[in-house]
Amino acid sequence: MPPDFPLDPSTTSSLHDACWVGPRHLAGDDGRLYDVVADALAGLGWTSLTIVRGRREPDEAPEDRQVLRSTVLHLSPDALGWAQWVLADEPFYLGDLPIAWQVCARADTSSPLAGWSAYFTSDVPGEAMADFLVALDARDQPAVPLAGPELVLDAVAAHGWLRDIDQPHAGATDPTFTSHIRLGEVPSLIQDADPRTLTAGADEAGLAGWQAWAEPVLGGPYLWTVSFGTNVPHDLVAAFTGSLSSTAPVLRRLLPESTREQLLRAPAS
C-alpha cells in the first residue's frame, strides 16, 4: 500500500471491490486458499497430481458419474516435500474446523513415511502459508532442525506480538489477544514420525508442537487453526508466524464475517 494511503476502518468491502486489509492474521483467505497456495507451488516448480475416485454404473452417462473423493497432491522437485489439498476429501477437524491443506516432508526418498506433518484449516491467510512453503522449498534437508523454538517467538515479537506472561518461552499473542501461537501438546490425529507418539501412555503428557489459532471472540468459534507436528523444524514455523504477524496489509475481496469489524480497510484503487 502507498505510505500516504491510510487504512480506514469505515471503508466497506464486497466480493467485487478489492481492499487493502489489516491485520493480516484476521483477514481470512479471501476464499482462495487453494488457488493462492497452488499458484505458489507451481511457481516453485512443484508437480501437481489429481486423483479422482468414484463409481460408475453400466450405461451411465459421464455427467452422471458419482465422484466419491478427489485429492490434489503437489510434490516438490526433490520428492522430499508434498502438500495435499484435503478439503475435497472426507475432512477431519482441527478446532471444529475442517482441515484444508496438509503439508509433509521426509528426510530421504527411501521411506514413504513423512518425517513431519503440518495442518492448515480454511481462512488461514494464504500469504502466510505460501511463505511457509517457500521456506520449505528452499531447504535441502526439510526434516532436519536448524534452529531452536525461540526463533518462532522472535518472528512474531518483531511485529509487536506479546509473549505469554506465564510461558514467555512457549507462547505469544497479538496485541488484541485474538490470535495466538503456542508450543504445546499436539492434538490427536496429528501425524508425526516420532515413535514416542505411539508409545506414550494415556496418563502421560503428549509431545509438544507449535499450535496457532485465531479466536475473534473469547470462547467463540475459531476463525482458523494450524497445527505443526512435533518434528516440524522451528525455522519453518517461524517463516509462517513471521508472515502471519506481518503488519503489511493484504489484498482482499471477501472478508470473514467474524472479524469484519476488527479489520482496517482501504480501497485498492
Short mmCIF file of C-alpha atoms in Angstrom, two decimals:
data_model
loop_
_atom_site.label_atom_id
_atom_site.label_comp_id
_atom_site.label_asym_id
_atom_site.label_seq_id
_atom_site.Cartn_x
_atom_site.Cartn_y
_atom_site.Cartn_z
CA MET A 1 0.00 0.00 0.00
CA PRO A 2 1.28 3.52 -0.75
CA PRO A 3 2.50 5.12 2.50
CA ASP A 4 0.22 8.14 2.02
CA PHE A 5 -2.91 5.96 1.81
CA PRO A 6 -4.02 5.38 5.44
CA LEU A 7 -6.19 2.44 6.41
CA ASP A 8 -9.75 3.49 7.14
CA PRO A 9 -11.95 1.19 9.24
CA SER A 10 -15.10 2.75 7.80
CA THR A 11 -14.32 1.65 4.25
CA THR A 12 -16.65 -1.10 3.07
CA SER A 13 -15.64 -4.20 1.14
CA SER A 14 -17.50 -6.55 -1.16
CA LEU A 15 -16.90 -9.52 -3.38
CA HIS A 16 -16.25 -7.13 -6.27
CA ASP A 17 -14.26 -4.28 -4.73
CA ALA A 18 -10.73 -5.17 -3.70
CA CYS A 19 -9.45 -3.63 -0.49
CA TRP A 20 -6.17 -3.46 1.35
CA VAL A 21 -6.81 -5.08 4.71
CA GLY A 22 -5.01 -5.38 8.04
CA PRO A 23 -4.15 -7.04 10.31
CA ARG A 24 -3.22 -9.98 8.16
CA HIS A 25 -3.90 -12.64 10.77
CA LEU A 26 -7.59 -11.66 10.85
CA ALA A 27 -8.03 -11.12 7.10
CA GLY A 28 -9.04 -14.68 6.20
CA ASP A 29 -8.13 -16.42 2.97
CA ASP A 30 -10.36 -14.43 0.54
CA GLY A 31 -11.99 -17.74 -0.39
CA ARG A 32 -8.88 -18.52 -2.44
CA LEU A 33 -6.68 -20.62 -0.17
CA TYR A 34 -6.34 -23.40 -2.72
CA ASP A 35 -5.55 -21.07 -5.62
CA VAL A 36 -3.01 -18.97 -3.71
CA VAL A 37 -1.11 -21.99 -2.42
CA ALA A 38 -1.31 -23.94 -5.67
CA ASP A 39 -0.04 -20.94 -7.64
CA ALA A 40 2.87 -20.54 -5.22
CA LEU A 41 3.79 -24.20 -5.55
CA ALA A 42 3.56 -24.07 -9.34
CA GLY A 43 5.92 -21.11 -9.28
CA LEU A 44 8.37 -23.21 -7.25
CA GLY A 45 8.23 -26.00 -9.81
CA TRP A 46 6.21 -28.47 -7.74
CA THR A 47 4.28 -31.10 -9.69
CA SER A 48 0.53 -31.40 -9.16
CA LEU A 49 -1.37 -34.66 -9.36
CA THR A 50 -5.13 -35.14 -9.18
CA ILE A 51 -6.60 -38.43 -8.02
CA VAL A 52 -10.33 -38.91 -8.53
CA ARG A 53 -12.19 -41.80 -7.00
CA GLY A 54 -15.74 -42.57 -7.98
CA ARG A 55 -18.15 -45.17 -9.25
CA ARG A 56 -20.00 -45.56 -12.48
CA GLU A 57 -22.97 -47.74 -13.21
CA PRO A 58 -23.31 -49.64 -16.51
CA ASP A 59 -24.71 -47.45 -19.29
CA GLU A 60 -24.36 -44.39 -17.05
CA ALA A 61 -23.68 -41.08 -18.80
CA PRO A 62 -20.30 -39.47 -17.97
CA GLU A 63 -22.00 -36.44 -16.45
CA ASP A 64 -23.86 -38.71 -14.02
CA ARG A 65 -20.73 -40.31 -12.62
CA GLN A 66 -20.56 -40.16 -8.83
CA VAL A 67 -17.21 -38.86 -7.62
CA LEU A 68 -16.55 -40.08 -4.10
CA ARG A 69 -13.19 -38.47 -3.40
CA SER A 70 -10.89 -36.08 -5.18
CA THR A 71 -7.35 -35.43 -3.99
CA VAL A 72 -4.92 -32.86 -5.32
CA LEU A 73 -1.31 -33.61 -4.39
CA HIS A 74 1.64 -31.28 -5.02
CA LEU A 75 5.12 -32.84 -4.96
CA SER A 76 8.40 -30.95 -4.60
CA PRO A 77 11.10 -31.41 -7.29
CA ASP A 78 13.30 -33.41 -4.89
CA ALA A 79 10.29 -35.50 -3.78
CA LEU A 80 11.06 -34.74 -0.13
CA GLY A 81 8.07 -32.49 0.45
CA TRP A 82 4.44 -32.62 -0.54
CA ALA A 83 1.27 -30.64 0.04
CA GLN A 84 -2.18 -32.15 -0.19
CA TRP A 85 -5.47 -30.32 -0.59
CA VAL A 86 -7.73 -32.45 1.60
CA LEU A 87 -10.84 -30.28 1.88
CA ALA A 88 -12.41 -32.05 -1.10
CA ASP A 89 -11.90 -35.40 0.63
CA GLU A 90 -13.57 -36.59 3.78
CA PRO A 91 -12.11 -33.90 6.03
CA PHE A 92 -11.08 -34.25 9.62
CA TYR A 93 -11.26 -31.35 12.00
CA LEU A 94 -8.95 -29.11 13.98
CA GLY A 95 -10.66 -26.82 16.47
CA ASP A 96 -14.03 -27.77 14.91
CA LEU A 97 -12.82 -26.50 11.52
CA PRO A 98 -12.19 -28.80 8.53
CA ILE A 99 -8.54 -29.08 7.55
CA ALA A 100 -7.87 -27.72 4.06
CA TRP A 101 -4.15 -28.37 3.49
CA GLN A 102 -1.77 -31.00 4.85
CA VAL A 103 1.94 -30.41 4.27
CA CYS A 104 4.54 -33.12 4.86
CA ALA A 105 8.25 -33.71 4.44
CA ARG A 106 10.67 -36.61 4.83
CA ALA A 107 14.40 -36.99 5.32
CA ASP A 108 15.00 -39.05 2.17
CA THR A 109 13.11 -40.76 -0.62
CA SER A 110 13.87 -44.28 0.61
CA SER A 111 10.98 -44.07 3.07
CA PRO A 112 7.37 -43.36 2.08
CA LEU A 113 6.62 -42.05 5.59
CA ALA A 114 6.57 -38.36 6.44
CA GLY A 115 9.09 -37.10 8.97
CA TRP A 116 6.61 -34.40 9.95
CA SER A 117 3.22 -33.02 9.01
CA ALA A 118 1.51 -29.64 9.35
CA TYR A 119 -2.19 -28.94 9.03
CA PHE A 120 -3.99 -25.75 7.97
CA THR A 121 -7.73 -25.03 8.01
CA SER A 122 -9.56 -22.64 5.73
CA ASP A 123 -9.26 -18.90 6.40
CA VAL A 124 -5.55 -19.18 7.17
CA PRO A 125 -4.09 -16.21 5.25
CA GLY A 126 -2.74 -17.64 2.01
CA GLU A 127 0.27 -15.34 2.14
CA ALA A 128 1.48 -16.94 5.38
CA MET A 129 1.06 -20.46 4.11
CA ALA A 130 2.81 -19.59 0.85
CA ASP A 131 5.78 -18.18 2.77
CA PHE A 132 5.93 -21.38 4.82
CA LEU A 133 6.09 -23.42 1.62
CA VAL A 134 8.72 -21.16 0.06
CA ALA A 135 10.87 -21.73 3.15
CA LEU A 136 10.27 -25.47 2.91
CA ASP A 137 11.21 -25.50 -0.78
CA ALA A 138 14.46 -23.67 -0.02
CA ARG A 139 15.54 -26.42 2.41
CA ASP A 140 17.92 -29.11 1.12
CA GLN A 141 17.05 -31.23 4.17
CA PRO A 142 13.47 -30.34 5.12
CA ALA A 143 13.29 -32.77 8.02
CA VAL A 144 16.45 -31.61 9.80
CA PRO A 145 16.08 -28.96 12.57
CA LEU A 146 18.27 -25.89 12.11
CA ALA A 147 17.23 -23.62 14.98
CA GLY A 148 15.53 -23.56 18.35
CA PRO A 149 11.95 -22.60 19.31
CA GLU A 150 12.96 -19.06 20.27
CA LEU A 151 13.10 -18.22 16.58
CA VAL A 152 9.33 -18.67 16.30
CA LEU A 153 8.60 -16.22 19.09
CA ASP A 154 11.20 -13.74 17.85
CA ALA A 155 9.41 -13.69 14.48
CA VAL A 156 6.11 -12.51 15.98
CA ALA A 157 7.69 -10.28 18.64
CA ALA A 158 9.38 -8.34 15.85
CA HIS A 159 5.87 -7.41 14.65
CA GLY A 160 4.56 -6.31 18.03
CA TRP A 161 3.09 -9.54 19.36
CA LEU A 162 3.28 -10.07 23.12
CA ARG A 163 4.89 -13.01 24.83
CA ASP A 164 2.70 -15.07 27.11
CA ILE A 165 3.05 -13.80 30.69
CA ASP A 166 3.01 -17.30 32.22
CA GLN A 167 5.00 -19.03 29.45
CA PRO A 168 7.16 -16.39 27.76
CA HIS A 169 9.32 -19.02 26.07
CA ALA A 170 6.41 -21.03 24.71
CA GLY A 171 3.70 -18.66 23.56
CA ALA A 172 2.70 -15.26 22.20
CA THR A 173 -0.42 -13.38 21.18
CA ASP A 174 -1.23 -10.37 19.04
CA PRO A 175 -1.90 -7.07 20.87
CA THR A 176 -5.68 -7.60 20.67
CA PHE A 177 -5.39 -11.08 22.21
CA THR A 178 -7.22 -12.57 19.23
CA SER A 179 -4.56 -14.69 17.52
CA HIS A 180 -2.16 -16.98 19.33
CA ILE A 181 0.93 -19.12 18.79
CA ARG A 182 1.91 -21.67 21.42
CA LEU A 183 4.28 -24.58 21.84
CA GLY A 184 2.07 -27.19 23.43
CA GLU A 185 0.65 -30.69 23.23
CA VAL A 186 -0.09 -31.79 19.69
CA PRO A 187 -3.79 -32.62 19.12
CA SER A 188 -4.81 -36.19 18.49
CA LEU A 189 -4.70 -37.41 14.86
CA ILE A 190 -1.81 -35.07 14.05
CA GLN A 191 0.74 -37.39 12.45
CA ASP A 192 4.40 -37.37 13.33
CA ALA A 193 7.29 -39.76 12.78
CA ASP A 194 8.42 -39.61 16.42
CA PRO A 195 7.92 -43.15 17.81
CA ARG A 196 7.03 -41.71 21.22
CA THR A 197 3.70 -40.69 19.69
CA LEU A 198 2.75 -44.36 19.64
CA THR A 199 4.22 -45.37 22.99
CA ALA A 200 3.01 -42.57 25.26
CA GLY A 201 0.65 -43.79 27.95
CA ALA A 202 -2.84 -42.43 28.49
CA ASP A 203 -1.76 -40.59 31.64
CA GLU A 204 1.38 -39.09 30.07
CA ALA A 205 1.63 -35.67 28.51
CA GLY A 206 1.69 -35.75 24.72
CA LEU A 207 4.53 -34.47 22.58
CA ALA A 208 4.75 -30.73 22.04
CA GLY A 209 4.45 -28.93 18.72
CA TRP A 210 3.55 -25.41 17.63
CA GLN A 211 -0.16 -24.63 17.52
CA ALA A 212 -1.65 -21.40 16.14
CA TRP A 213 -5.22 -20.13 16.04
CA ALA A 214 -7.43 -17.07 15.78
CA GLU A 215 -10.36 -16.69 18.17
CA PRO A 216 -12.19 -13.46 17.27
CA VAL A 217 -14.48 -13.69 20.31
CA LEU A 218 -13.25 -15.28 23.53
CA GLY A 219 -14.92 -18.65 23.86
CA GLY A 220 -16.45 -18.36 20.38
CA PRO A 221 -15.69 -20.24 17.15
CA TYR A 222 -12.17 -20.11 15.74
CA LEU A 223 -11.52 -18.24 12.50
CA TRP A 224 -8.67 -20.60 11.60
CA THR A 225 -6.38 -23.11 13.26
CA VAL A 226 -2.96 -24.54 12.38
CA SER A 227 -1.11 -27.47 13.90
CA PHE A 228 2.57 -28.26 13.38
CA GLY A 229 3.70 -31.75 14.35
CA THR A 230 6.47 -32.25 16.87
CA ASN A 231 9.21 -32.63 14.27
CA VAL A 232 8.41 -29.60 12.09
CA PRO A 233 11.65 -27.52 12.10
CA HIS A 234 11.29 -24.32 14.09
CA ASP A 235 12.70 -22.17 11.29
CA LEU A 236 9.85 -23.26 9.01
CA VAL A 237 7.29 -22.45 11.71
CA ALA A 238 8.99 -19.06 12.09
CA ALA A 239 8.56 -18.41 8.37
CA PHE A 240 4.83 -18.96 8.82
CA THR A 241 4.43 -16.92 12.01
CA GLY A 242 6.60 -14.10 10.71
CA SER A 243 4.37 -13.77 7.66
CA LEU A 244 1.17 -14.27 9.67
CA SER A 245 2.05 -11.44 12.06
CA SER A 246 3.33 -9.10 9.35
CA THR A 247 1.99 -5.56 9.54
CA ALA A 248 1.88 -5.28 5.75
CA PRO A 249 -1.75 -5.14 4.53
CA VAL A 250 -3.11 -7.79 2.16
CA LEU A 251 -5.50 -7.54 -0.78
CA ARG A 252 -8.96 -8.96 -0.16
CA ARG A 253 -12.36 -9.02 -1.85
CA LEU A 254 -14.08 -11.20 0.74
CA LEU A 255 -13.76 -10.55 4.48
CA PRO A 256 -14.54 -13.01 7.28
CA GLU A 257 -17.82 -12.14 8.92
CA SER A 258 -16.42 -12.76 12.41
CA THR A 259 -13.57 -10.25 12.03
CA ARG A 260 -15.09 -7.68 9.67
CA GLU A 261 -15.42 -5.05 12.39
CA GLN A 262 -11.85 -5.62 13.61
CA LEU A 263 -10.22 -5.01 10.24
CA LEU A 264 -8.81 -1.80 8.88
CA ARG A 265 -9.58 -1.30 5.21
CA ALA A 266 -8.64 0.97 2.33
CA PRO A 267 -9.76 0.80 -1.31
CA ALA A 268 -7.25 -0.82 -3.63
CA SER A 269 -7.82 1.80 -6.32
#
